[in-house]
């Protein structure tokens, strides 16, 4: 019976983590920004994209930043907001660019009817 309690805890943790890890996108395809807009947005963020694919209803883009770090991010296709970001840092790389919020969500599409995402937010000097 000792095994039953730890097994129940593992199952409970696994199922609760699955609910928290939901990074699916839900924009109707009719509202999606074109792939070219997603690629242009990522380029303005300083990422040279190698690949764009659709995964779980999101644009998933893989590329490299100016420092040569491998970057993979998921964008909500409707407004190009960053849903998730993964960076594989090279040895000796400085992660402060990502920690300072340099990669922000795209502009609100209702405030920007062209659907063109805005520039990434700038870090303040405070």
One Martini backbone bead per residue (centre of mass of N, CA, C, O) as a GRO file, in nm:
protein
  126
    1UNK     BB    1   0.051   0.066  -0.010
    2UNK     BB    2   0.289   0.266  -0.039
    3UNK     BB    3   0.259   0.305  -0.357
    4UNK     BB    4  -0.021   0.451  -0.384
    5UNK     BB    5   0.047   0.737  -0.288
    6UNK     BB    6   0.275   0.820  -0.482
    7UNK     BB    7   0.112   0.757  -0.738
    8UNK     BB    8  -0.112   0.966  -0.686
    9UNK     BB    9   0.073   1.211  -0.685
   10UNK     BB   10   0.185   1.181  -0.970
   11UNK     BB   11  -0.086   1.195  -1.117
   12UNK     BB   12  -0.175   1.472  -1.008
   13UNK     BB   13   0.071   1.633  -1.114
   14UNK     BB   14   0.048   1.558  -1.414
   15UNK     BB   15  -0.244   1.669  -1.464
   16UNK     BB   16  -0.195   1.962  -1.364
   17UNK     BB   17   0.040   2.030  -1.562
   18UNK     BB   18  -0.122   2.000  -1.824
   19UNK     BB   19  -0.314   2.240  -1.770
   20UNK     BB   20  -0.079   2.458  -1.739
   21UNK     BB   21   0.060   2.381  -2.040
   22UNK     BB   22  -0.129   2.556  -2.214
   23UNK     BB   23  -0.023   2.658  -2.565
   24UNK     BB   24  -0.265   2.704  -2.722
   25UNK     BB   25  -0.433   2.824  -2.999
   26UNK     BB   26  -0.764   3.011  -3.081
   27UNK     BB   27  -0.768   3.137  -3.346
   28UNK     BB   28  -0.928   3.201  -3.611
   29UNK     BB   29  -0.827   3.171  -3.933
   30UNK     BB   30  -0.965   3.441  -4.030
   31UNK     BB   31  -0.763   3.608  -3.808
   32UNK     BB   32  -0.502   3.563  -3.934
   33UNK     BB   33  -0.194   3.631  -3.986
   34UNK     BB   34   0.043   3.637  -4.191
   35UNK     BB   35   0.341   3.487  -4.221
   36UNK     BB   36   0.496   3.745  -4.299
   37UNK     BB   37   0.426   3.900  -4.036
   38UNK     BB   38   0.565   3.704  -3.844
   39UNK     BB   39   0.850   3.722  -3.967
   40UNK     BB   40   0.882   4.031  -3.934
   41UNK     BB   41   0.850   4.041  -3.628
   42UNK     BB   42   1.088   3.854  -3.556
   43UNK     BB   43   1.301   4.029  -3.694
   44UNK     BB   44   1.252   4.283  -3.507
   45UNK     BB   45   1.350   4.103  -3.252
   46UNK     BB   46   1.629   3.957  -3.366
   47UNK     BB   47   1.529   3.708  -3.550
   48UNK     BB   48   1.649   3.443  -3.745
   49UNK     BB   49   1.458   3.260  -3.942
   50UNK     BB   50   1.426   2.907  -4.039
   51UNK     BB   51   1.122   2.844  -3.922
   52UNK     BB   52   0.771   2.776  -4.007
   53UNK     BB   53   0.501   2.652  -3.809
   54UNK     BB   54   0.219   2.457  -3.722
   55UNK     BB   55   0.117   2.442  -3.366
   56UNK     BB   56  -0.160   2.426  -3.193
   57UNK     BB   57  -0.249   2.696  -3.364
   58UNK     BB   58   0.046   2.797  -3.397
   59UNK     BB   59   0.318   2.982  -3.442
   60UNK     BB   60   0.630   2.824  -3.514
   61UNK     BB   61   0.955   2.955  -3.437
   62UNK     BB   62   1.285   2.912  -3.573
   63UNK     BB   63   1.613   3.039  -3.454
   64UNK     BB   64   1.836   3.327  -3.438
   65UNK     BB   65   2.019   3.537  -3.278
   66UNK     BB   66   2.279   3.765  -3.268
   67UNK     BB   67   2.438   3.551  -3.061
   68UNK     BB   68   2.344   3.241  -3.159
   69UNK     BB   69   2.091   3.168  -3.032
   70UNK     BB   70   1.842   2.947  -2.980
   71UNK     BB   71   1.505   3.007  -3.104
   72UNK     BB   72   1.171   2.945  -2.967
   73UNK     BB   73   0.844   3.040  -3.084
   74UNK     BB   74   0.509   3.129  -2.998
   75UNK     BB   75   0.229   3.243  -3.190
   76UNK     BB   76  -0.048   3.423  -3.213
   77UNK     BB   77  -0.207   3.457  -3.517
   78UNK     BB   78  -0.405   3.703  -3.461
   79UNK     BB   79  -0.164   3.902  -3.286
   80UNK     BB   80   0.140   3.797  -3.226
   81UNK     BB   81   0.162   3.680  -2.958
   82UNK     BB   82   0.352   3.558  -2.707
   83UNK     BB   83   0.330   3.232  -2.571
   84UNK     BB   84   0.631   3.119  -2.623
   85UNK     BB   85   0.977   3.075  -2.490
   86UNK     BB   86   1.290   2.946  -2.624
   87UNK     BB   87   1.634   2.930  -2.501
   88UNK     BB   88   1.955   2.841  -2.632
   89UNK     BB   89   2.240   2.896  -2.481
   90UNK     BB   90   2.536   2.983  -2.514
   91UNK     BB   91   2.836   2.987  -2.412
   92UNK     BB   92   2.843   3.288  -2.229
   93UNK     BB   93   2.574   3.401  -2.240
   94UNK     BB   94   2.337   3.676  -2.227
   95UNK     BB   95   2.003   3.676  -2.083
   96UNK     BB   96   1.898   3.980  -2.042
   97UNK     BB   97   1.722   4.028  -2.294
   98UNK     BB   98   1.493   3.829  -2.186
   99UNK     BB   99   1.454   3.934  -1.886
  100UNK     BB  100   1.377   4.250  -1.972
  101UNK     BB  101   1.140   4.233  -2.199
  102UNK     BB  102   1.216   4.250  -2.516
  103UNK     BB  103   0.980   4.038  -2.551
  104UNK     BB  104   0.676   4.126  -2.671
  105UNK     BB  105   0.377   4.184  -2.746
  106UNK     BB  106   0.175   4.262  -2.965
  107UNK     BB  107  -0.033   4.456  -3.075
  108UNK     BB  108  -0.343   4.553  -3.068
  109UNK     BB  109  -0.556   4.493  -3.331
  110UNK     BB  110  -0.775   4.714  -3.261
  111UNK     BB  111  -0.552   4.953  -3.257
  112UNK     BB  112  -0.440   4.792  -3.532
  113UNK     BB  113  -0.590   4.740  -3.833
  114UNK     BB  114  -0.341   4.618  -4.003
  115UNK     BB  115  -0.181   4.395  -3.811
  116UNK     BB  116   0.080   4.528  -3.731
  117UNK     BB  117   0.324   4.488  -3.539
  118UNK     BB  118   0.500   4.605  -3.290
  119UNK     BB  119   0.733   4.706  -3.104
  120UNK     BB  120   0.938   4.639  -2.878
  121UNK     BB  121   0.993   4.692  -2.571
  122UNK     BB  122   1.159   4.911  -2.365
  123UNK     BB  123   1.393   4.959  -2.145
  124UNK     BB  124   1.431   5.110  -1.858
  125UNK     BB  125   1.634   5.340  -1.652
  126UNK     BB  126   1.529   5.261  -1.342
   0.00000   0.00000   0.00000
